[in-house]
PDB file of C-alpha atoms in Angstrom:
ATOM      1  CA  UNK A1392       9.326  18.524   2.253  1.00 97.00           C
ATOM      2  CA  UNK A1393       9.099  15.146   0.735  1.00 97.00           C
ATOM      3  CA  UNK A1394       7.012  13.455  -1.508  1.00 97.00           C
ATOM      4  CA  UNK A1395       8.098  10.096  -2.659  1.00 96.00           C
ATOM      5  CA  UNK A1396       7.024   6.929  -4.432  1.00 93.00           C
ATOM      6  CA  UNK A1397       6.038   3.548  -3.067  1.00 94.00           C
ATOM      7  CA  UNK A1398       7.165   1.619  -0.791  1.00 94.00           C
ATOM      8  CA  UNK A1399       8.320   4.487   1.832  1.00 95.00           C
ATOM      9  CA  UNK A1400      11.943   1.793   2.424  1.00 94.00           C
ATOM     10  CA  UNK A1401      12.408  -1.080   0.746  1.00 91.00           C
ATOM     11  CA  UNK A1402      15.420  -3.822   2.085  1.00 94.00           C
ATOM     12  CA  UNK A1403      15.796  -7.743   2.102  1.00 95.00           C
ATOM     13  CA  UNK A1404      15.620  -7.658   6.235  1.00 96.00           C
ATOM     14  CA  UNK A1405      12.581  -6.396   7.249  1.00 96.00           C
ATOM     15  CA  UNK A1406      14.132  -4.619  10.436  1.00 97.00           C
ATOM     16  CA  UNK A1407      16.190  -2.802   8.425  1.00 97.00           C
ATOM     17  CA  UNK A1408      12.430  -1.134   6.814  1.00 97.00           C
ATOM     18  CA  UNK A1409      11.735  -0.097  10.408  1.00 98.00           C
ATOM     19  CA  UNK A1410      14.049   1.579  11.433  1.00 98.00           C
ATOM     20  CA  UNK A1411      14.011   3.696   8.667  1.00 97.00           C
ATOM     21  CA  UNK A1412      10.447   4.052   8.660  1.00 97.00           C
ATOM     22  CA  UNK A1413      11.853   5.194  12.601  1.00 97.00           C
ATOM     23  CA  UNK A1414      14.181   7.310  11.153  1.00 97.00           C
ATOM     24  CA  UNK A1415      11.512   9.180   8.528  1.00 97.00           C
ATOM     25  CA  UNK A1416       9.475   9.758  11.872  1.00 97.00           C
ATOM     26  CA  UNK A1417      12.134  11.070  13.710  1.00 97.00           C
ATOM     27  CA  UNK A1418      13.477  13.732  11.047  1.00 97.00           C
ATOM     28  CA  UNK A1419       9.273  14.936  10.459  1.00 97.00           C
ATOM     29  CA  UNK A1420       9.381  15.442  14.035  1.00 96.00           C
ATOM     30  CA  UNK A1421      12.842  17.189  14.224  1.00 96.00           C
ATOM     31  CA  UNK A1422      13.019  19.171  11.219  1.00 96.00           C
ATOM     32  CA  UNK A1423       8.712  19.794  11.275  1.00 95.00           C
ATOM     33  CA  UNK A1424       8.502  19.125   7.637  1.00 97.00           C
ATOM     34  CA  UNK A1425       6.257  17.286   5.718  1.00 97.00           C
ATOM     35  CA  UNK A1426       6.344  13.547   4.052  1.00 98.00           C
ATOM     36  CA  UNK A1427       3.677  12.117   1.733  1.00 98.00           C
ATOM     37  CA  UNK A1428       3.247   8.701   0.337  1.00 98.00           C
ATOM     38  CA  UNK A1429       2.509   8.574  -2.878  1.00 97.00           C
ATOM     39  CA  UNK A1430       0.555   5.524  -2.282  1.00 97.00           C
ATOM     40  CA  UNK A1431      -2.137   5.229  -5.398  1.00 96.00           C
ATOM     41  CA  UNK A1432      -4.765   2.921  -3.833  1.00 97.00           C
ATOM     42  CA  UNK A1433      -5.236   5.812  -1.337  1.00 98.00           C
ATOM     43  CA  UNK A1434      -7.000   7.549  -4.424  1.00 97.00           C
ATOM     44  CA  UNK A1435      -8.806   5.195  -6.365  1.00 96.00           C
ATOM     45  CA  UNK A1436     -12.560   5.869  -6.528  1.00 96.00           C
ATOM     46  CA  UNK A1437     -13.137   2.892  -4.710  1.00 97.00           C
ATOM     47  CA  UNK A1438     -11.262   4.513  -1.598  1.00 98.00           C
ATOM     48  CA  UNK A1439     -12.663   7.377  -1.929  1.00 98.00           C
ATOM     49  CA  UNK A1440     -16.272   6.325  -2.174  1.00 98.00           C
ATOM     50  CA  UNK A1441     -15.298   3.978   0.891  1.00 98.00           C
ATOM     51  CA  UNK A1442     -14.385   6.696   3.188  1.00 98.00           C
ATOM     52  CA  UNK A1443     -17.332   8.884   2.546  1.00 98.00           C
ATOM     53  CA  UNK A1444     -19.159   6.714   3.686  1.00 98.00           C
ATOM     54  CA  UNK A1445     -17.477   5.547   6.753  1.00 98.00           C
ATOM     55  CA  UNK A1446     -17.378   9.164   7.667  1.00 98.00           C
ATOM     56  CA  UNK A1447     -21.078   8.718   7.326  1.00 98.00           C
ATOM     57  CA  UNK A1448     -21.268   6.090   9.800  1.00 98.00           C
ATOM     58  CA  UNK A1449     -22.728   3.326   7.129  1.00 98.00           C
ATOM     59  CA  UNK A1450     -20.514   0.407   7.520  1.00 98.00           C
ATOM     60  CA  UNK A1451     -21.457   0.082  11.801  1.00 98.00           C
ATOM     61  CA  UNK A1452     -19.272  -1.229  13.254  1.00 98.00           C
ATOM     62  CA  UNK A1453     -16.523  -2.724  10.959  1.00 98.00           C
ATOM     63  CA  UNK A1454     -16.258  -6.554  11.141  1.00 98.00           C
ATOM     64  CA  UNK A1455     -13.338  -7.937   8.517  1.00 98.00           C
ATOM     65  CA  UNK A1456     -11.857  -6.424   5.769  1.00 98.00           C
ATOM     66  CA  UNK A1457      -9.170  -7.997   2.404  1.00 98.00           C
ATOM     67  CA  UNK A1458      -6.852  -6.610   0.361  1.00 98.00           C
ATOM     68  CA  UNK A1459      -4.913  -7.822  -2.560  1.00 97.00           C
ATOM     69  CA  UNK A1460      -2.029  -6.956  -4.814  1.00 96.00           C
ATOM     70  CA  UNK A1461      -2.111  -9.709  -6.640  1.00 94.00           C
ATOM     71  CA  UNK A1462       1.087  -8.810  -9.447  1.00 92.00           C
ATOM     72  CA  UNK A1463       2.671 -11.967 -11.530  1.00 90.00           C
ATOM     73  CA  UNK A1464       6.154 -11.320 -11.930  1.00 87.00           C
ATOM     74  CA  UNK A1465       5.634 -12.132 -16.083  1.00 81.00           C
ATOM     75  CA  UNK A1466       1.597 -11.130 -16.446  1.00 73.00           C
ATOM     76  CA  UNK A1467       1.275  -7.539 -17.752  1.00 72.00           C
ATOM     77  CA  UNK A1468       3.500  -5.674 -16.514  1.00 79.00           C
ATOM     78  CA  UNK A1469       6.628  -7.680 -16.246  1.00 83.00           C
ATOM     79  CA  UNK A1470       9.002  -7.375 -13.044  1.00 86.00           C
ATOM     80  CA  UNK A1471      11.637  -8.766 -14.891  1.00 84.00           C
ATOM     81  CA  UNK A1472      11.848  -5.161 -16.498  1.00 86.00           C
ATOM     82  CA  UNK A1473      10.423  -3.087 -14.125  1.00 85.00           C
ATOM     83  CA  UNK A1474      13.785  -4.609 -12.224  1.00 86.00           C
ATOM     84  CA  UNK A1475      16.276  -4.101 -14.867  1.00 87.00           C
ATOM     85  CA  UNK A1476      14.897  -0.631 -15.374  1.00 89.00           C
ATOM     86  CA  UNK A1477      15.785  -0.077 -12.233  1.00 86.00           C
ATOM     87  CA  UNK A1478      18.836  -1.572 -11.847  1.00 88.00           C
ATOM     88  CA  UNK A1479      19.645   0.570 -14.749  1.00 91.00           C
ATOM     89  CA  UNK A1480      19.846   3.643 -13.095  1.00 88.00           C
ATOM     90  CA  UNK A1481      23.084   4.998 -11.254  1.00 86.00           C
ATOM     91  CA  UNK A1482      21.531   3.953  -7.659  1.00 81.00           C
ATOM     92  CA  UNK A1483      20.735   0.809  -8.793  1.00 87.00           C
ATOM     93  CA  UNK A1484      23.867  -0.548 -10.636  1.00 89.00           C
ATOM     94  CA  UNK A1485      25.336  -1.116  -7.476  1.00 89.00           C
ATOM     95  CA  UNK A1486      22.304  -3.154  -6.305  1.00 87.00           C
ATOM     96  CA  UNK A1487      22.922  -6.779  -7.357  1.00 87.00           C
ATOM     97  CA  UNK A1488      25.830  -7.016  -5.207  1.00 89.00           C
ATOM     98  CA  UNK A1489      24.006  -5.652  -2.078  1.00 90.00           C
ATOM     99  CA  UNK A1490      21.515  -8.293  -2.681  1.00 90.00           C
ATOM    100  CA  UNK A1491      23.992 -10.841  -3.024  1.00 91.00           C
ATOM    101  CA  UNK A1492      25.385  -9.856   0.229  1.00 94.00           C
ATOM    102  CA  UNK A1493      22.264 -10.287   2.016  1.00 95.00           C
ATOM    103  CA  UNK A1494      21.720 -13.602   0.416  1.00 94.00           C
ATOM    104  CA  UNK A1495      25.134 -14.933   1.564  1.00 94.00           C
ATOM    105  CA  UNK A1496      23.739 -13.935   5.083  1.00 95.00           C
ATOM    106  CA  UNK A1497      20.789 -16.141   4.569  1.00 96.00           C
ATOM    107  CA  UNK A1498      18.375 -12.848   4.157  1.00 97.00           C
ATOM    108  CA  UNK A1499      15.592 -13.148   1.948  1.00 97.00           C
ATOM    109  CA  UNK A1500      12.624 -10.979   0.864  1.00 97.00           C
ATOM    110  CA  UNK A1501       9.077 -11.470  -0.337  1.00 97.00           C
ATOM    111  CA  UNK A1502       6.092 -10.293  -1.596  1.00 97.00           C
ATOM    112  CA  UNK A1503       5.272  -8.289   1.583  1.00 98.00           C
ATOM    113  CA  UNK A1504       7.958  -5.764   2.003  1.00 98.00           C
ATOM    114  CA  UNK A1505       6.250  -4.072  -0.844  1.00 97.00           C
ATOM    115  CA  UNK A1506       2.753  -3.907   1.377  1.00 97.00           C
ATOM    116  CA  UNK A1507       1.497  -0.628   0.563  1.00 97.00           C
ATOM    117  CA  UNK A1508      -1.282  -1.570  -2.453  1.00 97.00           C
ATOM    118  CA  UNK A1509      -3.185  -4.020  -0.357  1.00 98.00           C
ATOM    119  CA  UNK A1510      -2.972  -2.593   3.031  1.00 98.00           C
ATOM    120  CA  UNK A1511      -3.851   0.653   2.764  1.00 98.00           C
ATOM    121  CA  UNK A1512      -7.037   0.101   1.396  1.00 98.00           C
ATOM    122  CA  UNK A1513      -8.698  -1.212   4.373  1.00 98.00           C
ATOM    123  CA  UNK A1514      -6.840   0.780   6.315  1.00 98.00           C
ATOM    124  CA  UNK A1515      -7.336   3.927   5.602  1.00 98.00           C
ATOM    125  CA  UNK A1516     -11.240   3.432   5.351  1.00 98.00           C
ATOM    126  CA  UNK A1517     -11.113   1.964   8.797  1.00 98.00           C
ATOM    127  CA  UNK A1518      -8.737   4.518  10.011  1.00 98.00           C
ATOM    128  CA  UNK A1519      -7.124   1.516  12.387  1.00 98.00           C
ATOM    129  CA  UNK A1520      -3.935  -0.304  12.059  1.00 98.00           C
ATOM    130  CA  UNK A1521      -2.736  -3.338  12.375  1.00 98.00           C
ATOM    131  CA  UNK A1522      -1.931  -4.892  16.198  1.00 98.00           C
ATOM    132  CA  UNK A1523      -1.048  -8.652  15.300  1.00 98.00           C
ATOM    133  CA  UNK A1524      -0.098 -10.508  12.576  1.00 98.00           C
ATOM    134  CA  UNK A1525       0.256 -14.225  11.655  1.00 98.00           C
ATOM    135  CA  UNK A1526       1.539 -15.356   7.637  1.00 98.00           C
ATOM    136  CA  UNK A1527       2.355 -17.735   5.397  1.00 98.00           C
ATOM    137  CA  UNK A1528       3.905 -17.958   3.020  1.00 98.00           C
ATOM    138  CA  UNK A1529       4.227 -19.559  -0.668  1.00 98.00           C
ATOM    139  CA  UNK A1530       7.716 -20.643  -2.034  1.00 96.00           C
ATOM    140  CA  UNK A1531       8.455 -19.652  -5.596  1.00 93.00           C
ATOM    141  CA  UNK A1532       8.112 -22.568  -7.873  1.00 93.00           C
ATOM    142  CA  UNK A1533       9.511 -20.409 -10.996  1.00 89.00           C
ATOM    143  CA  UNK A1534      12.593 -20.968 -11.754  1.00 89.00           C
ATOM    144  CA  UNK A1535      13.555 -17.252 -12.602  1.00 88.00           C
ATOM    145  CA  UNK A1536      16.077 -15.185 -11.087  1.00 88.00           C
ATOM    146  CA  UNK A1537      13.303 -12.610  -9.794  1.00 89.00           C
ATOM    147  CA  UNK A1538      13.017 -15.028  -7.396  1.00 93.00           C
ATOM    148  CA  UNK A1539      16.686 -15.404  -6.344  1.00 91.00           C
ATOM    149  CA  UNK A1540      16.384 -13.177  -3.401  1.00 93.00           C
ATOM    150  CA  UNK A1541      12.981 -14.025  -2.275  1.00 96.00           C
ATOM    151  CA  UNK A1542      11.787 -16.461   0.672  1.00 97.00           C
ATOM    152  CA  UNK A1543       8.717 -16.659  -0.587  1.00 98.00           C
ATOM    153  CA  UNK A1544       6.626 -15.575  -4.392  1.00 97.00           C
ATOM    154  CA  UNK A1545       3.282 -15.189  -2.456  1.00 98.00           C
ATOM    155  CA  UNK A1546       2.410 -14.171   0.918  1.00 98.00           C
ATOM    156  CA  UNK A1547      -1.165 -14.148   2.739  1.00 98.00           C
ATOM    157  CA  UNK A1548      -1.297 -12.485   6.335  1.00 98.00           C
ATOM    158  CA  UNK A1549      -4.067 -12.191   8.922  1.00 98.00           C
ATOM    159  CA  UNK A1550      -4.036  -9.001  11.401  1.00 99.00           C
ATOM    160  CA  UNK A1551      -5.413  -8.136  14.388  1.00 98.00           C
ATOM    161  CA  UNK A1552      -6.846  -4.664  13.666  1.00 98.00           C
ATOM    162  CA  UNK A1553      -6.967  -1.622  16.157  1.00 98.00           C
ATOM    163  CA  UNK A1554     -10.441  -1.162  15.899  1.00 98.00           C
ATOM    164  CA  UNK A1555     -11.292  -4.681  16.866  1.00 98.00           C
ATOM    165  CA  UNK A1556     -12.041  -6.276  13.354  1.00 98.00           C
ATOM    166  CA  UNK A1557      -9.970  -8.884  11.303  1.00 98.00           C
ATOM    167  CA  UNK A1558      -8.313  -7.934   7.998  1.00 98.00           C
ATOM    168  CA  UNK A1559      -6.570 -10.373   5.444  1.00 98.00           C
ATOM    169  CA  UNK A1560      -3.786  -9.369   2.944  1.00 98.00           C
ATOM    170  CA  UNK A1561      -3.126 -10.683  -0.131  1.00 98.00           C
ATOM    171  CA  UNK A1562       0.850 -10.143  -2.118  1.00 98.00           C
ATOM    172  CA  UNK A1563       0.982 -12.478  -4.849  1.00 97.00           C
ATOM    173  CA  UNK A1564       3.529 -12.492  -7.428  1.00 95.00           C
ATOM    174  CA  UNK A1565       3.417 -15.925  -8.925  1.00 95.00           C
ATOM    175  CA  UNK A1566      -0.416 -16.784  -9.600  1.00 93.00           C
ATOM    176  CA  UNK A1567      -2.348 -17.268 -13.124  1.00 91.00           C
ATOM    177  CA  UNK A1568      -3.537 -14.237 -15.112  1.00 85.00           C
ATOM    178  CA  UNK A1569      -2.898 -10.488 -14.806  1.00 81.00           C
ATOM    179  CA  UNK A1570      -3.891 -10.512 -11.481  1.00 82.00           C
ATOM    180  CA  UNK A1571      -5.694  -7.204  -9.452  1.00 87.00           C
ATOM    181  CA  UNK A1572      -5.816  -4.461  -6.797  1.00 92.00           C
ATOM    182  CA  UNK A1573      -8.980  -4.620  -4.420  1.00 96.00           C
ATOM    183  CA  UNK A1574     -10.310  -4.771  -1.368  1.00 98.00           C
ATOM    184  CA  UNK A1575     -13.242  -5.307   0.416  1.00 98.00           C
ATOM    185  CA  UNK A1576     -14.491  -4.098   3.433  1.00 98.00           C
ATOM    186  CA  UNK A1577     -17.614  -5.499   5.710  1.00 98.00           C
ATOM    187  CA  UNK A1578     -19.451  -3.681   9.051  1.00 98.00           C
ATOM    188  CA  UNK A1579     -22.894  -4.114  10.486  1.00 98.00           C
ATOM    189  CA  UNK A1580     -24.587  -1.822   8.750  1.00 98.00           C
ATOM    190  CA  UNK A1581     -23.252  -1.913   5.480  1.00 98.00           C
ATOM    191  CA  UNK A1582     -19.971  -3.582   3.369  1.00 98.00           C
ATOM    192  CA  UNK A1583     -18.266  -2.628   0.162  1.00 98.00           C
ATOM    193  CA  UNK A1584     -16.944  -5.718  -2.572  1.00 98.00           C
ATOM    194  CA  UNK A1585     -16.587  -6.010  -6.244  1.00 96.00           C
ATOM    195  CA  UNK A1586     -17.635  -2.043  -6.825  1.00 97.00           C
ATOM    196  CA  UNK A1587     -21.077  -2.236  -4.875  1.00 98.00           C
ATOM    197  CA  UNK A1588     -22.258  -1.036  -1.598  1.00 98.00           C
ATOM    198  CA  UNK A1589     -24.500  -3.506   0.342  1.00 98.00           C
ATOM    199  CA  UNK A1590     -26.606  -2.014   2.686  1.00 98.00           C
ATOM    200  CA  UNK A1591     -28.083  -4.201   5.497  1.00 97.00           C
ATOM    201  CA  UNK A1592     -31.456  -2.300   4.376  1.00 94.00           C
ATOM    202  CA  UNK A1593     -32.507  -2.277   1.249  1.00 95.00           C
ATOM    203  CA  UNK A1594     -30.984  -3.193  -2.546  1.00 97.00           C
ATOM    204  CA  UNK A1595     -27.556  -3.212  -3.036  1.00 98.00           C
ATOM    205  CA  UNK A1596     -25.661  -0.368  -5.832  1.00 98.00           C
ATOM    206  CA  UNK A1597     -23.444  -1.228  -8.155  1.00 98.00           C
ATOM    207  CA  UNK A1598     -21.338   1.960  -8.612  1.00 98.00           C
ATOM    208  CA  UNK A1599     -19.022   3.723 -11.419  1.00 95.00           C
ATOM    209  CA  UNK A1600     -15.528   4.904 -11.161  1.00 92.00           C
ATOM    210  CA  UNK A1601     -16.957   8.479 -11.613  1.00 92.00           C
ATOM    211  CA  UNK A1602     -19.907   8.123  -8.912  1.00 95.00           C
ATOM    212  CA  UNK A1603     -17.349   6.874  -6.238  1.00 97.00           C
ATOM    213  CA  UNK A1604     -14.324   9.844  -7.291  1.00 95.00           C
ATOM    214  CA  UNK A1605     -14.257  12.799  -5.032  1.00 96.00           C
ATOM    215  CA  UNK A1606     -14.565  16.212  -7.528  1.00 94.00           C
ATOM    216  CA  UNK A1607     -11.351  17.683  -7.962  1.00 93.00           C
ATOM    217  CA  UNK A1608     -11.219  21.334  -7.859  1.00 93.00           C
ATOM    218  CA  UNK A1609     -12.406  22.710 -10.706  1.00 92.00           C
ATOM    219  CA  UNK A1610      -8.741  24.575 -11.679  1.00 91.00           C
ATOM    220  CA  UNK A1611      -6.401  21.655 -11.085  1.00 89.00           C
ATOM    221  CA  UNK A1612      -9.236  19.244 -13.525  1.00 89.00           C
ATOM    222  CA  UNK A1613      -8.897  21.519 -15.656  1.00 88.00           C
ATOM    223  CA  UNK A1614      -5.346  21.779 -15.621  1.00 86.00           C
ATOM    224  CA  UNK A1615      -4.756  18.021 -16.008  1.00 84.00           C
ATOM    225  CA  UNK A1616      -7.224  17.846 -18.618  1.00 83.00           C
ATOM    226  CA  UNK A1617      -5.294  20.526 -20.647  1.00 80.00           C
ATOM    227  CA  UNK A1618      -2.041  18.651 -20.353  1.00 78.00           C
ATOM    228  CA  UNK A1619      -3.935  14.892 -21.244  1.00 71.00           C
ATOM    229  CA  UNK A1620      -5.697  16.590 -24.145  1.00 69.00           C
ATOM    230  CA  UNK A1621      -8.332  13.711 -22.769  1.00 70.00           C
ATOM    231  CA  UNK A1622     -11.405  13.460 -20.331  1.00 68.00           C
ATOM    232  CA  UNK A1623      -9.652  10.669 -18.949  1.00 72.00           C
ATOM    233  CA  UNK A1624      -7.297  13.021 -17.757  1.00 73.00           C
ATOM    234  CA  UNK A1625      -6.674  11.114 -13.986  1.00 79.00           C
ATOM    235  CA  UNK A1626      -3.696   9.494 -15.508  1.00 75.00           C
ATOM    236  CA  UNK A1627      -3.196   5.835 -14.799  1.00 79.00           C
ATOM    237  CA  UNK A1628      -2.952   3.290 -11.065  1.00 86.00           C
ATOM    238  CA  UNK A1629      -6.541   4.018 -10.855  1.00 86.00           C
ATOM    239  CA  UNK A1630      -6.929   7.155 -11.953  1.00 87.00           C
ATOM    240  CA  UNK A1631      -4.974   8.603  -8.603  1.00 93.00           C
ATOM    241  CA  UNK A1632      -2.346  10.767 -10.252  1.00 90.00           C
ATOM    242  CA  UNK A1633      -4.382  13.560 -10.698  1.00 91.00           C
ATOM    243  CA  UNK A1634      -5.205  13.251  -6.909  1.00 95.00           C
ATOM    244  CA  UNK A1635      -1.560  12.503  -5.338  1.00 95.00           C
ATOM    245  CA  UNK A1636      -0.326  15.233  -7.145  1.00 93.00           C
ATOM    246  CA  UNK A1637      -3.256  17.893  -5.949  1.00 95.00           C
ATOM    247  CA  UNK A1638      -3.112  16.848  -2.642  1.00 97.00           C
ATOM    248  CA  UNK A1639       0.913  17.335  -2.430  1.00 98.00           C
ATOM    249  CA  UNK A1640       0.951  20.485  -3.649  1.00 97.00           C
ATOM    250  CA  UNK A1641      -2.150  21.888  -1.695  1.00 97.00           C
ATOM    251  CA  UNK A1642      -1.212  20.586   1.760  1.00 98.00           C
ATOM    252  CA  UNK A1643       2.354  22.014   1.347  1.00 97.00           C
ATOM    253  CA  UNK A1644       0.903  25.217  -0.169  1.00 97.00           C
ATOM    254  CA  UNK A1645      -1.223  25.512   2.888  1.00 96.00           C
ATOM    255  CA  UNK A1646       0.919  24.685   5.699  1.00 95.00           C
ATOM    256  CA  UNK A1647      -1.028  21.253   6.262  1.00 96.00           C
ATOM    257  CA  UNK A1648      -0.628  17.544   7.064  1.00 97.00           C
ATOM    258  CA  UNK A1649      -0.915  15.721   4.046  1.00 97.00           C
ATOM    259  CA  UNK A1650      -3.549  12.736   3.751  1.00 96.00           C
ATOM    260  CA  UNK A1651      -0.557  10.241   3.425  1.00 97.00           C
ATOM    261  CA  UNK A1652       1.665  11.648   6.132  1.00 98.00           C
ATOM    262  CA  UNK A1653       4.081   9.520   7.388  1.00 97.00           C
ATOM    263  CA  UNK A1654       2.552   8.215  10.394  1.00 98.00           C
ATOM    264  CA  UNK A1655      -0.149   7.168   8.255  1.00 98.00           C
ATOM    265  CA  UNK A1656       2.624   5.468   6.000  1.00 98.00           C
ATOM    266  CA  UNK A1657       4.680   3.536   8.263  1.00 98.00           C
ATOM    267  CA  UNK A1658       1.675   1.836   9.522  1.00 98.00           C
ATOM    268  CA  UNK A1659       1.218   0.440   5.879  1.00 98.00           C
ATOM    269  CA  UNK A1660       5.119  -0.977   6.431  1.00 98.00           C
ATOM    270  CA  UNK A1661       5.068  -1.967   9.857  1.00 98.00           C
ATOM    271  CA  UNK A1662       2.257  -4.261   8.840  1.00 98.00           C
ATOM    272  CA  UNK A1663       3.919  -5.741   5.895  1.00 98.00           C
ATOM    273  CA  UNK A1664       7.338  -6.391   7.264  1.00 98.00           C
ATOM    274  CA  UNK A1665       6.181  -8.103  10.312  1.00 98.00           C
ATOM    275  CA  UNK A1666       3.999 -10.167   8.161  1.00 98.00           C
ATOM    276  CA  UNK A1667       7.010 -11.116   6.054  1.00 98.00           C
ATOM    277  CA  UNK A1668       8.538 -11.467   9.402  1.00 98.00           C
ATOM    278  CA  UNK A1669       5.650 -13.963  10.793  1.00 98.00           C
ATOM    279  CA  UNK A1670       5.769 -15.930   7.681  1.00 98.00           C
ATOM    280  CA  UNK A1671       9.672 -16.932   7.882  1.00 98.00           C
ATOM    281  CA  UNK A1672       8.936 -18.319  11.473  1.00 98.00           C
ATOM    282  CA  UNK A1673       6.035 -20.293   9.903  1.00 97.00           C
ATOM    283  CA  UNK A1674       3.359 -17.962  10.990  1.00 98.00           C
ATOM    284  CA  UNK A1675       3.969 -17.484  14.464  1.00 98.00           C
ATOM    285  CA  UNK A1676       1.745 -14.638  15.831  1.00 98.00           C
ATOM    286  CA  UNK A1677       3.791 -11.511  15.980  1.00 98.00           C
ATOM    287  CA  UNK A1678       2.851  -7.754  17.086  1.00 98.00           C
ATOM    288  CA  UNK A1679       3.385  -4.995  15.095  1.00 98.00           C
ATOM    289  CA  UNK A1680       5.302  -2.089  15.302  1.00 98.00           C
ATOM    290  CA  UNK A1681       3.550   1.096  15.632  1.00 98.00           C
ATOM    291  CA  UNK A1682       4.589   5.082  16.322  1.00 97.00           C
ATOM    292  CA  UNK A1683       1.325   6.602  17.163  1.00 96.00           C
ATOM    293  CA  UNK A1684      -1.173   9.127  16.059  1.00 95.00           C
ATOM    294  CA  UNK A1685       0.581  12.217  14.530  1.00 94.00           C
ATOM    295  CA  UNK A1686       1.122  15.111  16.945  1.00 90.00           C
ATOM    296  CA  UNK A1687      -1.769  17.865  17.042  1.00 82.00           C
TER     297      UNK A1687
END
C-alpha cells in the first residue's frame, strides 16, 4: 500500500502526469492495493464542515464553486528553498539537467501541474469532477530562475463540472502578499465563503476551525496530543495531519478504500494538467481526462 505526498506525479509535460496517474490506476487495479493522497485541503475544517453538510442536502443544487492556492514563490514560505531542499536530496541532484532537457524541447510547466490545493476543495464537497476546461495563463514577470522552466507564474482555469455547475481555479505563484488556500462553494439552498454558511433562510454563521472539524477518535487525539505536548495537537496545512495520518492507517487496518483513493486523486490531476494544457493553446476549450468511479 501507498501513501504519498502531493502532487500524486509531477513533470514539465503534462501528458507525461497522465499517464502515470494511468499507470497508478492500473497497478491499484492489478495488484488490489491501496493508494492515498495525502492531499491536506481534503482535511481542513472547512472541508470537513462542507461535506457534512452536502451530505445533508443544504447547498441544493450546487451552482459554482472557486478555489485558490494562491503561493508567491518569495512570500512566506519561499520556493526558492523549498526547491533547493529538494534538489538536495539524492533523487533530486539529478533534476536540473532533466529540466534542462525538457526546456531545450520547448516544454514548460506552470502553476497548475501542482493542482491538488485548489481543486480538491470543491471537488470533493461536490463529489463531481471536472468535464471541460478553458485557461489562461500569466507570464512570469520575475526575473528569478524559479521561473526558468515555467510557461506561465499564474494560472486561472474555468471547468465544466460533472454535476452541471461551474468551478474556477486559482494557482498563483507571483502575486502580492503571503497569499491563501480557500474555496468557496454556492447551491440553491445554501453556499459556504470566507468561514460562514449562508443559508437561503435565515441569518448567516460565521463558524470556528473547531465547530467545522470532524471529532477524531478519542485514542488517536489523544495520541497526537501526547506527542505535541499541545491542544493544538492537529499539526500544521490546516490542522490535517492529525487526520491524513488516522485515516491511512485505519482504512489499511480495516481492509478499506481510503477517502483519497486514487481515483479520487487523479481527478485532482487530470484537471490541472489539462488546464495547464488549455492555457499554452491560449485557452482553447479542452476535455478532461477521466478513469471512472472506483470499482465496488
Amino acid at each position: 500500500h501507498v501513501y504519498s505526498a502531493v502532487p500524486v506525479a509531477w513533470s514539465p509535460q503534462g501528458e507525461e502526469i497522465l499517464e502515470w496517474c494511468d499507470r497508478i490506476i492500473e497497478t491499484c487495479r492489478r495488484t488490489g492495493k491501496h493508494y492515498m493522497l495525502g492531499e491536506t485541503t481534503y482535511y481542513h475544517s472547512e472541508a470537513m464542515y462542507c461535506r457534512r453538510r452536502a451530505a445533508e442536502g443544504a447547498f441544493g443544487d450546487f451552482v459554482y464553486s472557486e478555489g485558490e492556492y494562491m503561493h508567491p514563490y518569495d512570500g512566506g514560505c519561499d520556493l526558492r528553498e523549498v526547491q533547493r531542499r529538494r534538489q538536495a536530496s539524492r533523487a533530486g541532484q539529478d533534476w536540473p539537467a532533466r529540466v534542462r532537457e525538457y526546456q531545450q524541447r520547448g516544454i514548460l510547466t506552470g502553476p497548475m501541474h501542482y493542482p491538488t490545493h485548489s481543486v480538491s476543495g470543491p471537488m470533493c464537497v461536490m463529489k463531481a469532477h471536472a468535464l471541460k476546461v478553458c485557461a489562461w495563463g500569466f507570464r512570469a514577470t520575475a526575473k528569478d530562475p524559479y521561473f526558468d522552466d515555467s510557461a506561465f507564474s499564474n494560472e486561472t482555469g474555468l471547468f465544466q463540472v460533472s454535476n452541471g455547475s461551474t468551478m474556477r481555479i486559482c494557482e498563483f505563484r507571483e502575486i502580492g502578499g503571503k497569499g491563501g488556500e480557500v474555496f468557496r462553494v454556492y447551491g440553491t439552498l445554501g453556499s459556504f465563503e470566507h468561514n460562514t454558511w449562508r443559508p437561503k433562510k435565515g441569518a448567516p454563521a460565521r463558524l470556528s476551525a473547531e465547530e467545522m472539524r470532524d471529532p477524531l477518535p478519542t485514542e488517536v487525539a489523544e495520541a497526537f496530543r501526547g506527542t505535541a505536548g499541545t491542544e493544538d495537537f492537529y499539526g500544521g496545512h490546516g490542522g490535517s495531519h492529525a487526520y491524513l495520518t488516522h485515516e491511512f492507517v485505519d482504512a489499511i487496518a480495516s481492509g478499506r478504500r481510503p477517502a483519497i483513493h486514487v481515483w479520487e486523486a487523479v481527478r485532482y490531476m487530470a484537471a490541472g494538467a489539462t488546464a495547464h494544457k488549455s492555457a499554452l493553446k491560449d485557452g482553447e476549450v479542452l476535455a478532461v481526462p477521466d478513469w471512472g468511479d472506483p470499482p465496488e
